[in-house]
Tab-separated table of C-alpha atoms in Angstrom:
chain	number	residue	atom	x	y	z
A	35	VAL	CA	32.988	-14.256	-6.951
A	36	THR	CA	35.780	-14.657	-9.786
A	37	LEU	CA	38.257	-12.708	-7.808
A	38	TRP	CA	37.160	-14.445	-4.497
A	39	VAL	CA	36.996	-18.055	-7.065
A	40	PHE	CA	40.728	-17.219	-8.518
A	41	LEU	CA	42.659	-16.955	-5.225
A	42	THR	CA	40.781	-19.701	-4.231
A	43	LEU	CA	42.921	-21.539	-6.884
A	44	LEU	CA	45.697	-20.161	-6.155
A	45	LEU	CA	45.792	-21.127	-3.045
A	46	MET	CA	44.901	-24.637	-4.734
A	47	PHE	CA	48.291	-24.887	-6.800
A	48	GLY	CA	50.549	-23.717	-4.091
A	49	ALA	CA	51.022	-20.186	-6.232
A	50	ALA	CA	49.972	-18.217	-3.170
A	51	ALA	CA	49.925	-18.457	0.704
A	52	PRO	CA	48.721	-16.333	3.175
A	53	SER	CA	50.923	-15.173	6.237
A	54	PHE	CA	51.393	-13.269	9.583
A	55	THR	CA	54.169	-10.925	9.930
A	56	ASP	CA	54.492	-8.977	13.174
A	57	GLY	CA	50.717	-8.923	13.449
A	58	ASN	CA	50.191	-7.973	9.995
A	59	PHE	CA	48.408	-9.595	7.981
A	60	GLU	CA	50.202	-10.512	4.251
A	61	PHE	CA	49.228	-12.641	1.283
A	62	ASP	CA	52.264	-13.542	-1.164
A	63	VAL	CA	51.423	-14.576	-4.381
A	64	GLN	CA	54.851	-15.825	-5.979
A	65	LEU	CA	54.929	-18.335	-8.976
A	66	ASN	CA	57.506	-21.444	-7.828
A	67	LEU	CA	58.004	-23.383	-11.275
A	68	ARG	CA	60.223	-25.885	-9.715
A	69	GLU	CA	57.507	-26.918	-6.763
A	70	ILE	CA	54.534	-26.990	-9.336
A	71	GLY	CA	57.283	-29.221	-11.555
A	72	PHE	CA	56.655	-27.132	-14.529
A	73	ILE	CA	59.707	-27.576	-16.550
A	74	SER	CA	58.990	-25.698	-19.394
A	75	ILE	CA	57.620	-22.268	-20.471
A	76	ALA	CA	54.701	-23.768	-22.099
A	77	ILE	CA	53.374	-25.743	-18.994
A	78	PRO	CA	53.304	-22.614	-16.669
A	79	LEU	CA	51.443	-20.713	-19.955
A	80	LEU	CA	49.137	-24.165	-19.968
A	81	GLY	CA	48.265	-23.861	-16.188
A	82	MET	CA	47.911	-20.089	-16.216
A	83	PHE	CA	44.864	-20.982	-18.877
A	84	LEU	CA	43.432	-24.222	-17.041
A	85	VAL	CA	43.424	-21.738	-13.997
A	86	TYR	CA	41.709	-19.205	-15.743
A	87	SER	CA	39.328	-21.496	-17.219
A	88	LEU	CA	38.373	-23.406	-13.588
A	89	THR	CA	38.057	-19.567	-12.740
A	90	ARG	CA	35.330	-19.157	-15.303
A	91	VAL	CA	33.747	-22.707	-14.897
A	92	VAL	CA	33.725	-22.426	-10.900
A	93	VAL	CA	31.263	-19.399	-11.007
A	94	ILE	CA	29.026	-21.502	-13.554
A	95	VAL	CA	28.778	-24.380	-11.163
A	96	ARG	CA	29.195	-23.285	-7.853
A	97	TRP	CA	29.553	-26.934	-6.667
A	98	SER	CA	33.032	-27.217	-7.744
A	99	LEU	CA	33.850	-24.617	-5.990
A	100	TYR	CA	32.346	-26.460	-2.879
A	101	TRP	CA	34.131	-29.401	-3.486
A	102	LEU	CA	37.395	-27.612	-3.691
A	103	LEU	CA	36.665	-25.335	-0.407
A	104	LEU	CA	35.783	-28.783	1.410
A	105	ALA	CA	39.125	-30.217	0.210
A	106	GLU	CA	41.443	-26.998	1.379
A	107	ALA	CA	39.871	-26.976	4.924
A	108	MET	CA	40.180	-30.753	5.077
A	109	LEU	CA	44.090	-30.543	4.209
A	110	TYR	CA	44.270	-27.476	6.199
A	111	PHE	CA	43.365	-29.325	9.540
A	112	TRP	CA	44.775	-32.453	8.855
A	113	LYS	CA	48.126	-31.559	7.675
A	114	ARG	CA	48.326	-27.867	7.879
A	115	GLU	CA	48.714	-27.377	4.566
A	116	LEU	CA	47.450	-25.189	1.786
A	117	ASN	CA	48.533	-26.561	-1.569
A	118	LEU	CA	46.374	-29.047	-3.061
A	119	LEU	CA	48.655	-30.571	-5.239
A	120	SER	CA	51.796	-30.328	-2.507
A	121	ALA	CA	53.477	-34.274	-1.363
A	122	LYS	CA	51.930	-33.674	1.998
A	123	THR	CA	48.743	-34.373	0.521
A	124	PRO	CA	47.104	-37.774	1.042
A	125	PRO	CA	46.329	-39.498	-2.121
A	126	ILE	CA	42.553	-40.269	-0.656
A	127	LEU	CA	41.714	-37.254	-0.641
A	128	LEU	CA	43.376	-36.083	-3.957
A	129	VAL	CA	41.108	-39.041	-4.797
A	130	CYS	CA	37.841	-38.063	-3.795
A	131	PHE	CA	38.271	-34.495	-4.266
A	132	LEU	CA	38.755	-35.212	-8.028
A	133	THR	CA	35.706	-37.915	-8.234
A	134	ALA	CA	33.689	-35.291	-6.920
A	135	GLU	CA	34.669	-32.732	-9.103
A	136	PHE	CA	34.016	-35.076	-12.481
A	137	LEU	CA	30.702	-35.868	-11.054
A	138	THR	CA	29.825	-32.571	-10.511
A	139	PHE	CA	30.460	-31.516	-14.437
A	140	ALA	CA	28.927	-35.059	-15.384
A	141	VAL	CA	25.877	-34.370	-13.653
A	142	TYR	CA	25.750	-30.379	-14.877
A	143	ILE	CA	26.317	-31.878	-18.306
A	144	LEU	CA	23.820	-34.386	-18.027
A	145	VAL	CA	21.252	-31.733	-17.113
A	146	HIS	CA	21.913	-28.541	-19.050
A	147	PHE	CA	23.028	-30.263	-22.439
A	148	ALA	CA	21.983	-34.053	-22.705
A	149	TYR	CA	18.561	-33.719	-21.535
A	150	PRO	CA	17.686	-30.523	-23.362
A	151	ALA	CA	19.054	-32.437	-26.468
A	152	PHE	CA	16.918	-35.569	-25.692
A	153	VAL	CA	13.939	-33.788	-25.015
A	154	LYS	CA	13.919	-32.146	-28.540
A	155	THR	CA	14.470	-35.229	-30.357
A	156	GLN	CA	11.848	-36.540	-32.803
A	157	PHE	CA	12.411	-40.108	-30.644
A	158	PHE	CA	11.155	-38.353	-27.581
A	159	LYS	CA	8.709	-36.460	-29.399
A	160	ASN	CA	7.077	-40.321	-31.014
A	161	THR	CA	7.530	-42.685	-28.127
A	162	VAL	CA	7.203	-40.779	-25.442
A	163	GLY	CA	5.796	-36.455	-26.215
A	164	ILE	CA	6.097	-33.680	-24.449
A	165	ARG	CA	2.193	-33.851	-23.053
A	166	LYS	CA	2.723	-36.835	-21.192
A	167	TRP	CA	6.417	-36.309	-20.083
A	168	TRP	CA	5.786	-32.888	-17.902
A	169	GLY	CA	1.643	-33.723	-17.055
A	170	VAL	CA	0.573	-30.640	-19.287
A	171	GLN	CA	-2.702	-29.583	-18.528
A	172	HIS	CA	-4.722	-26.731	-20.326
A	173	THR	CA	-7.018	-25.142	-17.437
A	174	GLY	CA	-7.618	-21.629	-19.618
A	175	PRO	CA	-7.266	-19.690	-22.296
A	176	TRP	CA	-3.368	-19.559	-22.615
A	177	THR	CA	-2.952	-21.141	-19.460
A	178	MET	CA	-1.211	-24.571	-18.612
A	179	THR	CA	-0.095	-25.999	-15.931
A	180	TYR	CA	2.737	-29.204	-16.022
A	181	HIS	CA	4.821	-30.911	-13.645
A	182	SER	CA	8.543	-28.941	-12.748
A	183	SER	CA	10.375	-32.673	-12.214
A	184	ILE	CA	12.777	-33.941	-15.294
A	185	TRP	CA	11.915	-37.823	-13.863
A	186	PRO	CA	9.864	-39.686	-16.535
A	187	PHE	CA	6.241	-38.454	-16.228
A	188	ALA	CA	7.030	-36.487	-13.100
A	189	LEU	CA	6.654	-38.719	-10.384
A	190	GLY	CA	6.135	-36.981	-7.014
A	191	GLY	CA	6.746	-33.462	-8.533
A	192	GLN	CA	5.030	-30.214	-7.998
A	193	ARG	CA	3.183	-28.756	-10.778
A	194	SER	CA	3.851	-25.003	-11.624
A	195	SER	CA	1.772	-22.921	-14.051
A	196	CYS	CA	2.126	-20.504	-16.966
A	197	SER	CA	-0.108	-18.223	-19.148
A	198	TYR	CA	0.427	-15.726	-21.341
A	199	ARG	CA	-1.937	-12.275	-21.565
A	200	GLY	CA	-1.816	-9.604	-24.725
A	201	ALA	CA	-2.015	-9.362	-28.452
A	202	VAL	CA	-1.891	-12.702	-31.029
A	203	ASP	CA	-2.105	-13.025	-34.714
A	204	SER	CA	-4.165	-14.710	-37.024
A	205	LEU	CA	-3.109	-18.534	-36.030
A	206	GLY	CA	-3.227	-17.905	-31.993
A	207	ARG	CA	0.888	-17.045	-31.736
A	208	PRO	CA	2.018	-14.455	-29.364
A	209	HIS	CA	2.289	-11.409	-31.595
A	210	GLY	CA	2.435	-7.563	-30.302
A	211	TYR	CA	2.905	-6.763	-26.090
A	212	GLY	CA	2.003	-9.449	-23.375
A	213	HIS	CA	3.354	-10.353	-20.930
A	214	TRP	CA	4.633	-14.285	-19.988
A	215	MET	CA	4.407	-15.933	-16.692
A	216	ASP	CA	6.067	-19.159	-15.260
A	217	ASP	CA	5.709	-19.871	-11.834
A	218	HIS	CA	8.152	-22.077	-11.560
A	219	PHE	CA	11.548	-20.863	-9.275
A	220	HIS	CA	13.180	-21.076	-12.769
A	221	GLY	CA	11.052	-19.711	-14.917
A	222	GLU	CA	10.611	-16.933	-17.307
A	223	ILE	CA	8.782	-13.670	-17.011
A	224	LEU	CA	8.203	-12.328	-19.585
A	225	THR	CA	6.756	-8.597	-21.017
A	226	GLY	CA	7.228	-7.023	-23.794
A	227	TRP	CA	7.061	-7.234	-28.033
A	228	TRP	CA	6.253	-10.496	-29.375
A	229	GLU	CA	6.907	-11.837	-33.332
A	230	ARG	CA	4.814	-14.868	-34.401
A	231	GLY	CA	5.274	-16.636	-31.164
A	232	TYR	CA	8.726	-15.208	-30.164
A	233	PRO	CA	9.899	-12.381	-28.252
A	234	VAL	CA	11.677	-9.524	-29.480
A	235	GLY	CA	12.986	-6.383	-28.341
A	236	PRO	CA	12.423	-4.100	-26.609
A	237	PHE	CA	11.354	-7.150	-23.929
A	238	ARG	CA	12.029	-7.232	-19.913
A	239	SER	CA	12.827	-10.750	-18.074
A	240	ARG	CA	13.648	-11.542	-15.322
A	241	GLU	CA	13.901	-15.114	-13.221
A	242	TYR	CA	10.540	-15.715	-10.976
A	243	GLY	CA	12.317	-17.204	-7.979
A	244	SER	CA	15.114	-15.651	-7.892
A	245	GLY	CA	14.426	-12.257	-9.686
A	246	TYR	CA	17.281	-11.826	-11.656
A	247	ALA	CA	16.122	-9.511	-14.663
A	248	PHE	CA	17.791	-7.895	-17.750
A	249	SER	CA	16.326	-6.140	-20.637
């Protein structure tokens, strides 16, 4: 996936181009400093760093790649051009692409960093509370259900359940060998050893919906 994204970014910067010669497919990679507009050795190095950084970020934020491929496809069918930074690129297309990328990163930061940090603050706990925000309901020993939506008070969100089965300490915390399961798509299924409420090695963990696992 990383190689595929990296080649796509090379197309965007005009450093690579596919061609057909005598029925043979060729993929030429060249660094044209004049065309890209770099005038010193420092700027090409910065460009390579940005390409590498974008490659790593795009693998995580898949929508960034989708916007890039959509912009490339529109540019090719519109102007028969693959270099998104060329003079042939219509300004409106470049503006729309950059706007979509900016909004994607903004939403990513909001959902993955700002929102988790906010719900951990003492202000949130004192004014709203975790139990009310997610509609937490205990349904049995070490079993509860909750709304799996991030919206206030989980309006219209579906309910998921999580449970723990295994050894506990004198305070009722997981301690020893046990099994935790959360049936939300991004919920975790963890089997292994626990210590005073926290999982410690060795253990096996996988995501409920996708099946991605590690141990």
